[in-house]
Tab-separated table of C-alpha atoms in Angstrom:
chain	number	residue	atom	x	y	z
A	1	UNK	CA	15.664	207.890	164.623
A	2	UNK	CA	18.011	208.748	167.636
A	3	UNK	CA	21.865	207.322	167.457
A	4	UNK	CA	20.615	205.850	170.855
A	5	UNK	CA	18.552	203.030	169.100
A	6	UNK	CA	21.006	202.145	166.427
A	7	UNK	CA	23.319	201.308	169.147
A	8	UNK	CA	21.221	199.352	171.146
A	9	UNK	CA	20.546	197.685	168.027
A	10	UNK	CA	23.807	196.187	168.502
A	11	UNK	CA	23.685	194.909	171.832
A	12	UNK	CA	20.931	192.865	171.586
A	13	UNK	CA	18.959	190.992	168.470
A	14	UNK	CA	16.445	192.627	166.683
A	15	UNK	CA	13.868	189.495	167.075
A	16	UNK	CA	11.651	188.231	165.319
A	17	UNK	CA	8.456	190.353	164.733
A	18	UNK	CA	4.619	189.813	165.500
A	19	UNK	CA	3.592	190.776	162.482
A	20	UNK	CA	4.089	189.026	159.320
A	21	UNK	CA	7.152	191.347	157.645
A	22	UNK	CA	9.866	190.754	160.230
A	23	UNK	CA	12.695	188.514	159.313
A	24	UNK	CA	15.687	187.398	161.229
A	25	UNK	CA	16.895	183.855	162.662
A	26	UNK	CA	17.032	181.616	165.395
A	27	UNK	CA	20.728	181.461	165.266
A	28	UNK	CA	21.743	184.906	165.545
A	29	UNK	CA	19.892	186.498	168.150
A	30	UNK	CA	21.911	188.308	170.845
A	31	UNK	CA	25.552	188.657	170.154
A	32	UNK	CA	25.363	186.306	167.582
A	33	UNK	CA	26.235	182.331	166.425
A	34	UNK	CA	29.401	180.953	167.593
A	35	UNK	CA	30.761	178.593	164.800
A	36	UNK	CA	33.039	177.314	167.638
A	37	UNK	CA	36.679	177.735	166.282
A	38	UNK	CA	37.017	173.967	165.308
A	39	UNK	CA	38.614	173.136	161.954
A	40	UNK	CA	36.450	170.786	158.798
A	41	UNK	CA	37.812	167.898	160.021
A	42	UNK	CA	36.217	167.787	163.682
A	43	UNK	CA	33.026	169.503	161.983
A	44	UNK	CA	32.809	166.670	159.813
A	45	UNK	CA	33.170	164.487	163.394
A	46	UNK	CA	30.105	166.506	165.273
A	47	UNK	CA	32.970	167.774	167.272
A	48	UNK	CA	34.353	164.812	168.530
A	49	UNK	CA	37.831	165.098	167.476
A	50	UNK	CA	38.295	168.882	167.932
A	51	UNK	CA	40.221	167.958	171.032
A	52	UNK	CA	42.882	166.476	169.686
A	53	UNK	CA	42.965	168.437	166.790
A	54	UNK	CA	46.057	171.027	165.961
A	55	UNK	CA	43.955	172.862	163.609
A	56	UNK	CA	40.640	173.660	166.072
A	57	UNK	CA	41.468	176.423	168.292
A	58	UNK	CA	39.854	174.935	171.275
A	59	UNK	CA	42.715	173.720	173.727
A	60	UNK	CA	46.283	175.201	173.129
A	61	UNK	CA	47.454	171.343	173.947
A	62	UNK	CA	46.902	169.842	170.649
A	63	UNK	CA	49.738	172.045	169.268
A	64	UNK	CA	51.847	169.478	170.179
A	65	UNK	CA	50.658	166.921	167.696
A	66	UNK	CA	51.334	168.917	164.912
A	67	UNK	CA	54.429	167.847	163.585
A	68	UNK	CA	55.599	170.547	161.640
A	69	UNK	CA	55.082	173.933	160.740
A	70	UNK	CA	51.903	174.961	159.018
A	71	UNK	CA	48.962	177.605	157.798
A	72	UNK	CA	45.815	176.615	158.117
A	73	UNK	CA	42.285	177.931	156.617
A	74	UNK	CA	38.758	177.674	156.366
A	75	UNK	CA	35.947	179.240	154.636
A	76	UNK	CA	32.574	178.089	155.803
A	77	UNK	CA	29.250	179.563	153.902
A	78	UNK	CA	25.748	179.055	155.616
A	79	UNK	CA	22.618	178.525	153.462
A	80	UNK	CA	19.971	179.624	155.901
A	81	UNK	CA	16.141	179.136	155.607
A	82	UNK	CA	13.936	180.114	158.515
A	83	UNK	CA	10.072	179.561	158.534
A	84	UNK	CA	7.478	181.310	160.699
A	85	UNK	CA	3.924	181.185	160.725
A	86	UNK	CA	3.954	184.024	158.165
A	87	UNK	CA	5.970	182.557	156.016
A	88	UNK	CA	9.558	181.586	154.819
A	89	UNK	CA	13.092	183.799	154.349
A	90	UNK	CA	16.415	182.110	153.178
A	91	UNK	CA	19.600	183.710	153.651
A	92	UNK	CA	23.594	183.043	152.890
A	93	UNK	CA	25.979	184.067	155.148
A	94	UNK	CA	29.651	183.584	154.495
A	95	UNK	CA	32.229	182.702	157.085
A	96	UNK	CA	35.941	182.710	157.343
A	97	UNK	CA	35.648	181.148	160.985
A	98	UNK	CA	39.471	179.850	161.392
A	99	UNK	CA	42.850	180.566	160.444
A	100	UNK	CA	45.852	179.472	162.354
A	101	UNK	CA	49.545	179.180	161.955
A	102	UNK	CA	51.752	176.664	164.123
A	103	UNK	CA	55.798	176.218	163.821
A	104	UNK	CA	57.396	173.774	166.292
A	105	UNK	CA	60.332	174.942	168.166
A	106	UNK	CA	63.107	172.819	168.829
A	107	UNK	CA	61.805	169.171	170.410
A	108	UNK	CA	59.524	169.868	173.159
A	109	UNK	CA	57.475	173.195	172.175
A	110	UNK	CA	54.958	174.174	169.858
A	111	UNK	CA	53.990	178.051	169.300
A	112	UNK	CA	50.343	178.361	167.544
A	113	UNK	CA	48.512	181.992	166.737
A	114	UNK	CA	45.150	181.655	165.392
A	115	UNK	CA	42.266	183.570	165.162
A	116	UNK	CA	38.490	182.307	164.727
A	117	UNK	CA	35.140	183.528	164.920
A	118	UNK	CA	33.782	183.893	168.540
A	119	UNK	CA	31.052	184.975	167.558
A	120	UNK	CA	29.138	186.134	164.387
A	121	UNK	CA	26.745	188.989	164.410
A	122	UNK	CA	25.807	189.500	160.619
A	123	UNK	CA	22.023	189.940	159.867
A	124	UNK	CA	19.520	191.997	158.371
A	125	UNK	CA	15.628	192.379	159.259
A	126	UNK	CA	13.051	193.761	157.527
A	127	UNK	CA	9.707	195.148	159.087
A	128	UNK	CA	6.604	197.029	156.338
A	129	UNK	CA	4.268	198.547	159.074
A	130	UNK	CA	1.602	201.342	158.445
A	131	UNK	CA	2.934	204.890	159.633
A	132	UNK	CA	0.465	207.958	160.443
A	133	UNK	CA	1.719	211.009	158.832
A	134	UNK	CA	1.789	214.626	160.721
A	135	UNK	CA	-1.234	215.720	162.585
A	136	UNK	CA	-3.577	214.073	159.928
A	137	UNK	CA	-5.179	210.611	159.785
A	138	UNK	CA	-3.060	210.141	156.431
A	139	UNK	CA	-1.510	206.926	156.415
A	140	UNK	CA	1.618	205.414	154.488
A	141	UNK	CA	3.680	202.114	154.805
A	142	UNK	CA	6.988	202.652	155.990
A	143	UNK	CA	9.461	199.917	155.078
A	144	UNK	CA	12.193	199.561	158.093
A	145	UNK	CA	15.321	198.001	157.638
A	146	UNK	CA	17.534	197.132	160.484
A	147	UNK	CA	21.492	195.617	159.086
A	148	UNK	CA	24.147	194.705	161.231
A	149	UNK	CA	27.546	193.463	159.521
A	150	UNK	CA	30.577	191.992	162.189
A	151	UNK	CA	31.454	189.500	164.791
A	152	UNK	CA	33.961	189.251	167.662
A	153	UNK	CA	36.429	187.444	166.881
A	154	UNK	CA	38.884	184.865	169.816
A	155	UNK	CA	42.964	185.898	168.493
A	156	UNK	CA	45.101	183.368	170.952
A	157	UNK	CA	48.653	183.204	171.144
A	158	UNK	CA	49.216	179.220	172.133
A	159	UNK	CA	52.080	177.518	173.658
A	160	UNK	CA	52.381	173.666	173.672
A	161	UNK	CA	55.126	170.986	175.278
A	162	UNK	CA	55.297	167.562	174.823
A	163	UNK	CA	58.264	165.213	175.609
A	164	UNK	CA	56.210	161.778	174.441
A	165	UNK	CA	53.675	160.923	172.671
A	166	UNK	CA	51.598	160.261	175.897
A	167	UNK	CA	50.870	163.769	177.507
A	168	UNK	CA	50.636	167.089	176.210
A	169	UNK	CA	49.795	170.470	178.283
A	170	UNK	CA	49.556	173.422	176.792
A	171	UNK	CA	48.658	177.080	177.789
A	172	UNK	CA	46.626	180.152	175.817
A	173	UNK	CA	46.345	184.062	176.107
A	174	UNK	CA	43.199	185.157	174.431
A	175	UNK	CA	42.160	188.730	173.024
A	176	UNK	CA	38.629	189.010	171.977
A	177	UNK	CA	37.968	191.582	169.461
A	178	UNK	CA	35.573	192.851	166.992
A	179	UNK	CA	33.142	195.510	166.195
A	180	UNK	CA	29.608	195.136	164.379
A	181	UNK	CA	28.191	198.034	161.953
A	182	UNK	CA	24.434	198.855	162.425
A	183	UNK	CA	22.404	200.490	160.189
A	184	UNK	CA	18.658	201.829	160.896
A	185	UNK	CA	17.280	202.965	157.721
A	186	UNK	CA	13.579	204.120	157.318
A	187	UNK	CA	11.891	204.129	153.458
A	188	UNK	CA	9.091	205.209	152.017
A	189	UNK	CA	7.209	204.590	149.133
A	190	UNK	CA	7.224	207.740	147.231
A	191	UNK	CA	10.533	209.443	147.801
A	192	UNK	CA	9.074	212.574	146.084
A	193	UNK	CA	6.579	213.247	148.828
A	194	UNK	CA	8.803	211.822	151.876
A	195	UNK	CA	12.121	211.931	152.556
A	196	UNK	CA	13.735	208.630	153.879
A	197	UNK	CA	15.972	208.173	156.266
A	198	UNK	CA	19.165	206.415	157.792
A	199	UNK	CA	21.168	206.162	160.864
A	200	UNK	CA	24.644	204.339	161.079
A	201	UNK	CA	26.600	203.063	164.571
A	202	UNK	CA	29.439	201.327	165.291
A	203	UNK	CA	30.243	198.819	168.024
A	204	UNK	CA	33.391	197.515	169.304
A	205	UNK	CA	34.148	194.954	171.861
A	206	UNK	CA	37.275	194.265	173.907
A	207	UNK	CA	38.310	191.789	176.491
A	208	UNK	CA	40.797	188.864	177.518
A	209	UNK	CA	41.053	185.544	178.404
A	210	UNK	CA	43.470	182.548	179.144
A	211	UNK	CA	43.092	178.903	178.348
A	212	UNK	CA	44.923	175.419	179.628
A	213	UNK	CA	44.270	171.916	178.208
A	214	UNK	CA	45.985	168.985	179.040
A	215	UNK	CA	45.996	165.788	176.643
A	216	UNK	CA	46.656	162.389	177.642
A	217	UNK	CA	47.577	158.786	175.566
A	218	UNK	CA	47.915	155.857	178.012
A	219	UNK	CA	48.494	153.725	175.344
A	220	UNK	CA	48.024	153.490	171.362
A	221	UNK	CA	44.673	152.683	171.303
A	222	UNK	CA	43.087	155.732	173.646
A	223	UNK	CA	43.359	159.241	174.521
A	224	UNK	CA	41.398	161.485	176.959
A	225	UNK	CA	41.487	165.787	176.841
A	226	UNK	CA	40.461	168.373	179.165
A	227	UNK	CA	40.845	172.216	178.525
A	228	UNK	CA	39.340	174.967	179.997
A	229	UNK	CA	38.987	178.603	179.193
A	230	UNK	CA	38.605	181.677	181.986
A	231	UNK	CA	37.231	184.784	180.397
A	232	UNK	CA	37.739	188.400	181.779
A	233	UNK	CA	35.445	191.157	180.869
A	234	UNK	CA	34.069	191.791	177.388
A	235	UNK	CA	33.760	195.757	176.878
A	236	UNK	CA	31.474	197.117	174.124
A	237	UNK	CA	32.323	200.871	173.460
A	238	UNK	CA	30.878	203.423	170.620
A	239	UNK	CA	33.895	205.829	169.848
A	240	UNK	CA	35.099	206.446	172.982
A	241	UNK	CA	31.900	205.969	174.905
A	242	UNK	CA	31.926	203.163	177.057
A	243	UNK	CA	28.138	201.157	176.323
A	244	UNK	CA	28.087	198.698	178.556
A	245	UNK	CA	30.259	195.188	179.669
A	246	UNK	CA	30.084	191.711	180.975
A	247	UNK	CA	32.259	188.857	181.795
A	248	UNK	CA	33.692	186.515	178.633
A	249	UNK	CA	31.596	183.105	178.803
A	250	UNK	CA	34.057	179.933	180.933
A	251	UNK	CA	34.388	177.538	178.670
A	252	UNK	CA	35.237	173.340	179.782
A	253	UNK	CA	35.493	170.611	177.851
A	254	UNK	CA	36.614	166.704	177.820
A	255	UNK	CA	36.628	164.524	174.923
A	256	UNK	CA	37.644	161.141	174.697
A	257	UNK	CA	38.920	159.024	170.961
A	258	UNK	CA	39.503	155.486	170.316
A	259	UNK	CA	41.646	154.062	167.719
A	260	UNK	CA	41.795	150.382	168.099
A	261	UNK	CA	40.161	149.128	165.026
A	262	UNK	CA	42.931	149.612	162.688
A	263	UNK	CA	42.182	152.860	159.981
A	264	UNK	CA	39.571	153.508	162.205
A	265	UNK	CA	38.732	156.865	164.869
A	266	UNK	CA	36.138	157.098	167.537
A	267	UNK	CA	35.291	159.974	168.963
A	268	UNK	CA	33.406	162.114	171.356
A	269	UNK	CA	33.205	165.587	173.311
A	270	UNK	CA	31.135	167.155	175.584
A	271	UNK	CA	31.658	171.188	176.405
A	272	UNK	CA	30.170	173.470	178.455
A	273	UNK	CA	29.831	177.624	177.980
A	274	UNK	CA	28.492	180.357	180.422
A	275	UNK	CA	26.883	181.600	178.098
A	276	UNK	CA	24.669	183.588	180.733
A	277	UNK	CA	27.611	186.004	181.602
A	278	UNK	CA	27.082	188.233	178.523
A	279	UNK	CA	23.571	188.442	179.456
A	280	UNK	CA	24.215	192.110	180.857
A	281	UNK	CA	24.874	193.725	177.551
A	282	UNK	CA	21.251	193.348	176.477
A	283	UNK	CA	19.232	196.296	177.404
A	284	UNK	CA	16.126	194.941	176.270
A	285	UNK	CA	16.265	191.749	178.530
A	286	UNK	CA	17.633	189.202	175.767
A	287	UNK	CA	18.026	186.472	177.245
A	288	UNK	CA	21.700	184.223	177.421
A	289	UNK	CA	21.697	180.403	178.578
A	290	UNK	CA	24.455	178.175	179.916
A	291	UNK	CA	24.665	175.364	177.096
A	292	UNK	CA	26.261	172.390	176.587
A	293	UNK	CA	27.984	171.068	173.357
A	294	UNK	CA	27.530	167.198	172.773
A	295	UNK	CA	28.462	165.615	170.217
A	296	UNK	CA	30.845	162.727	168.190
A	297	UNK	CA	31.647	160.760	165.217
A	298	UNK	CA	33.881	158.369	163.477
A	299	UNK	CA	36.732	159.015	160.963
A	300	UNK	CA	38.252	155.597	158.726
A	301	UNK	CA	40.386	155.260	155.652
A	302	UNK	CA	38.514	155.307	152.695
A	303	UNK	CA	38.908	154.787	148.800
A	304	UNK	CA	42.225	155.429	147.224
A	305	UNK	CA	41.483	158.361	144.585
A	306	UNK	CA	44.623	159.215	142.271
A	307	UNK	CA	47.495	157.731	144.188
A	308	UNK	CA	46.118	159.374	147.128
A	309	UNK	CA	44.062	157.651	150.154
A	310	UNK	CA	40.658	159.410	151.143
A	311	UNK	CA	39.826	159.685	154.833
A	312	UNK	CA	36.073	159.577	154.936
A	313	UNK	CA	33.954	161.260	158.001
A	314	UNK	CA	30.798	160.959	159.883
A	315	UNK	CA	29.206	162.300	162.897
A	316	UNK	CA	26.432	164.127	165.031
A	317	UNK	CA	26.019	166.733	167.194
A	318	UNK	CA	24.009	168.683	169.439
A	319	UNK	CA	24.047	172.062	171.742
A	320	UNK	CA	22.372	174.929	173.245
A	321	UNK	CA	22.918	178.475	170.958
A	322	UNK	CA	24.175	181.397	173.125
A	323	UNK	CA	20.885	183.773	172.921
A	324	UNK	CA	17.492	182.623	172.916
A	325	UNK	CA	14.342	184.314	171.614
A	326	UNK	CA	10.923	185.022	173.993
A	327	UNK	CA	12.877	183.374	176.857
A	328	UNK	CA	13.430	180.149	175.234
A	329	UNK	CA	16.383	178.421	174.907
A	330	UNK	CA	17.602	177.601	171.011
A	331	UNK	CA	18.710	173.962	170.277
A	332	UNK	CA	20.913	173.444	167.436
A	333	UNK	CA	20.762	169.572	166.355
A	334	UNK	CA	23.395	168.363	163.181
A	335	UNK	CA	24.358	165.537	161.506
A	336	UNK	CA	27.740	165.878	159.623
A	337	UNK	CA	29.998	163.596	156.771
A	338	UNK	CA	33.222	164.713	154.952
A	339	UNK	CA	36.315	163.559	153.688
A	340	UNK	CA	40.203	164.371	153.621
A	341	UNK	CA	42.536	164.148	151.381
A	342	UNK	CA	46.641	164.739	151.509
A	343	UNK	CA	48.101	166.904	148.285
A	344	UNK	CA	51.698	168.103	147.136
A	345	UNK	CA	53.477	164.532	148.835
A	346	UNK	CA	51.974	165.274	152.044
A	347	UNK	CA	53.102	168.936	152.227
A	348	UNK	CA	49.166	169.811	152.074
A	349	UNK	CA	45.964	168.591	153.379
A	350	UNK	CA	42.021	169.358	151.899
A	351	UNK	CA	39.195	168.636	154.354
A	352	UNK	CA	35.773	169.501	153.491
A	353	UNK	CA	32.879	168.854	155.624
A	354	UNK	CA	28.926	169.378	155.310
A	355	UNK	CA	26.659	170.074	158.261
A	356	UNK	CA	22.844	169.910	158.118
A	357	UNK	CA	21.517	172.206	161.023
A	358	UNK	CA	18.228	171.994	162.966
A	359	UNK	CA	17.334	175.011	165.312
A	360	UNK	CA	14.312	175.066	166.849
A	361	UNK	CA	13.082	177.107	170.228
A	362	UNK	CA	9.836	175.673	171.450
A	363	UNK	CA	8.320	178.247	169.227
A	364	UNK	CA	6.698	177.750	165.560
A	365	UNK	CA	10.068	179.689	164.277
A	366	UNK	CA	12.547	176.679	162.763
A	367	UNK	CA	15.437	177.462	161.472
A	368	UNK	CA	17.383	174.996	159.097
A	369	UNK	CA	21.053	175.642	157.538
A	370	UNK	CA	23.696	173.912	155.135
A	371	UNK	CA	27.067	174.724	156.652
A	372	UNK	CA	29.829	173.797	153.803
A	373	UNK	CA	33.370	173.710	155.493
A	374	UNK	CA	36.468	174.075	153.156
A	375	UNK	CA	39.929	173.682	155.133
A	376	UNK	CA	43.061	173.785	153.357
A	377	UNK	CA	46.563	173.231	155.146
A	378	UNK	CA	49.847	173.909	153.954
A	379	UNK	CA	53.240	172.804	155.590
A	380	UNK	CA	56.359	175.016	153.873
């Protein structure tokens, strides 16, 4: 198989096939699933609190809220099933979507560095079809195997101020980065009578962006956010052979919390990605939609467990996926719970969060996954 095809491989998703063999997912078609750079805490929220969260990397203003210096990180597995008409394929993907640092410097500013997952391109499909053999009307089943291990990944360098507790602003320079390895491999039955084969390509992407969010307290009991995100290109090269580019999706978001019930959170967010933009670096016609991201959830003190006082977590949340599959947009519905707890006098913080996922696409393809979100922050 030409080099050509393993690198369009890349580019675009593989699909789901006709026939019965195929099998892939809802939520990585395209360029990939975005887990959305927010940290087990606002996962456990549906999103709402991401915001106003230090540890989600979606608005450099949050920095400010920090309060000290700290290191931050998550590891997030998937357990996938998706189920066709054909049949039914589970899969586990694991994810290291977010780690960030912050250190406050001096009274008024904040410097953050974080990189998270933009967006995650590991998969593997399978296809058994029957292959004609030379000249003759011999026939053999060929077993194709199409892998692709990598994601782009969103690096920002953040920059917060805050003189009060009331507003916050904060600014973000973004490199995008990343490279996905695809492998084409063709087997056959009996190796002694045909020689399999395999072809290997490697993608990597490029581009920049800057971000600006703005947070606002009028008074104890409220807070509103905006941020916003403008994206230059995103360049997808093989060695140094430029493949193809397209602009970074804008991304705009506002949230809203409410904490006037004493121990007790409210929140909510709505987002909104041009997603469409990277629809250029499919050569097959792969389809990318503009999507929003809805979604909120409540956060109260719970039990005390050991000495220590459990913050408990629930919340919902829905959105459009990036890529869709036969021109269909793919809706991602979840409901969320988790809990946090404070460790070492306060000088550490566990947050774990579980996420039941819905996909679906207007299609008899569904697509459900168990997303398991272990955060762990440490202040020296």
């Amino acid at each position: 198989m030409r080099k050509s095809f393993v690198v369009a491989t890349a580019l675009f998703s593989i699909g789901f096939s006709a026939r019965g063999g195929a099998q892939g997912a809802l939520s990585l078609q395209g360029l990939g699933y975005p887990p959305g750079g927010i940290s087990a805490r606002a996962e456990a929220t549906g999103g709402g609190v991401a915001d106003f969260d230090a540890l989600s990397a979606t608005t450099p203003a949050s920095l400010a809220g920090v309060g000290s210096a700290s290191l931050f990180l998550q590891y997030s597995p998937e357990f996938r099933s998706v189920t066709t008409a054909s049949g039914k394929a589970t899969t586990t993907t694991a994810r290291f979507p977010l780690i960030e640092g912050v250190l406050p410097m001096g009274q008024s500013w904040t410097l953050g560095l974080s990189s998270s997952t933009f967006l995650d391109r590991s998969s593997e499909t399978s296809l058994k079809r029957v292959q004609i053999v030379g000249d003759s009307t011999d026939t053999v089943t060929l077993t194709e195997r199409n892998k692709v291990l990598g994601a782009i990944d969103d690096v920002r360098l953040a920059l917060a101020w805050s003189t009060s507790p009331v507003i916050r602003i904060g600014v973000g320079a973004h490199l995008f980065s990343g490279s996905n390895r695809v492998e084409f491999s063709q087997l056959f039955p009996d190796s002694a009578e045909f020689i399999s084969s395999a072809q290997a390509g490697r993608i990597s992407y490029a581009g920049f962006a800057a971000s600006l969010g703005l947070e606002y307290h009028p008074s104890r009991t409220i807070g509103f956010a905006i941020s916003g995100r403008k994206g230059g290109d995103l360049r997808a090269q093989s060695a140094d052979t430029a493949i193809g580019h397209a602009p970074l999706p804008d991304h705009y978001s506002a949230s809203v919390m409410f904490e006037g019930i004493p121990g007790v959170t409210i929140s909510a967010r709505a987002a909104h990605d041009n997603w469409s933009s990277l629809t250029p670096l499919s050569s097959t016609g792969i389809q990318a939609f503009d999507g929003w991201d809805t979604g909120g959830g409540i956060e109260a003190t719970g039990p005390r467990i050991m000495q220590r006082i459990v913050t408990v977590r629930v919340g919902g949340r829905i959105r459009t996926l990036p890529f869709g599959i036969n021109g269909e947009k793919v809706t991602e519905k979840t409901i969320a719970a988790g809990f946090g707890a404070p460790l070492t006098r306060e000088r550490a913080s566990f947050d774990v969060a579980i996420q039941r996922a819905s996909r679906t696409a207007g299609s008899d393809v569904k697509e459900r996954g168990f997303i398991l979100s272990v955060g762990l922050r440490v202040s020296p």
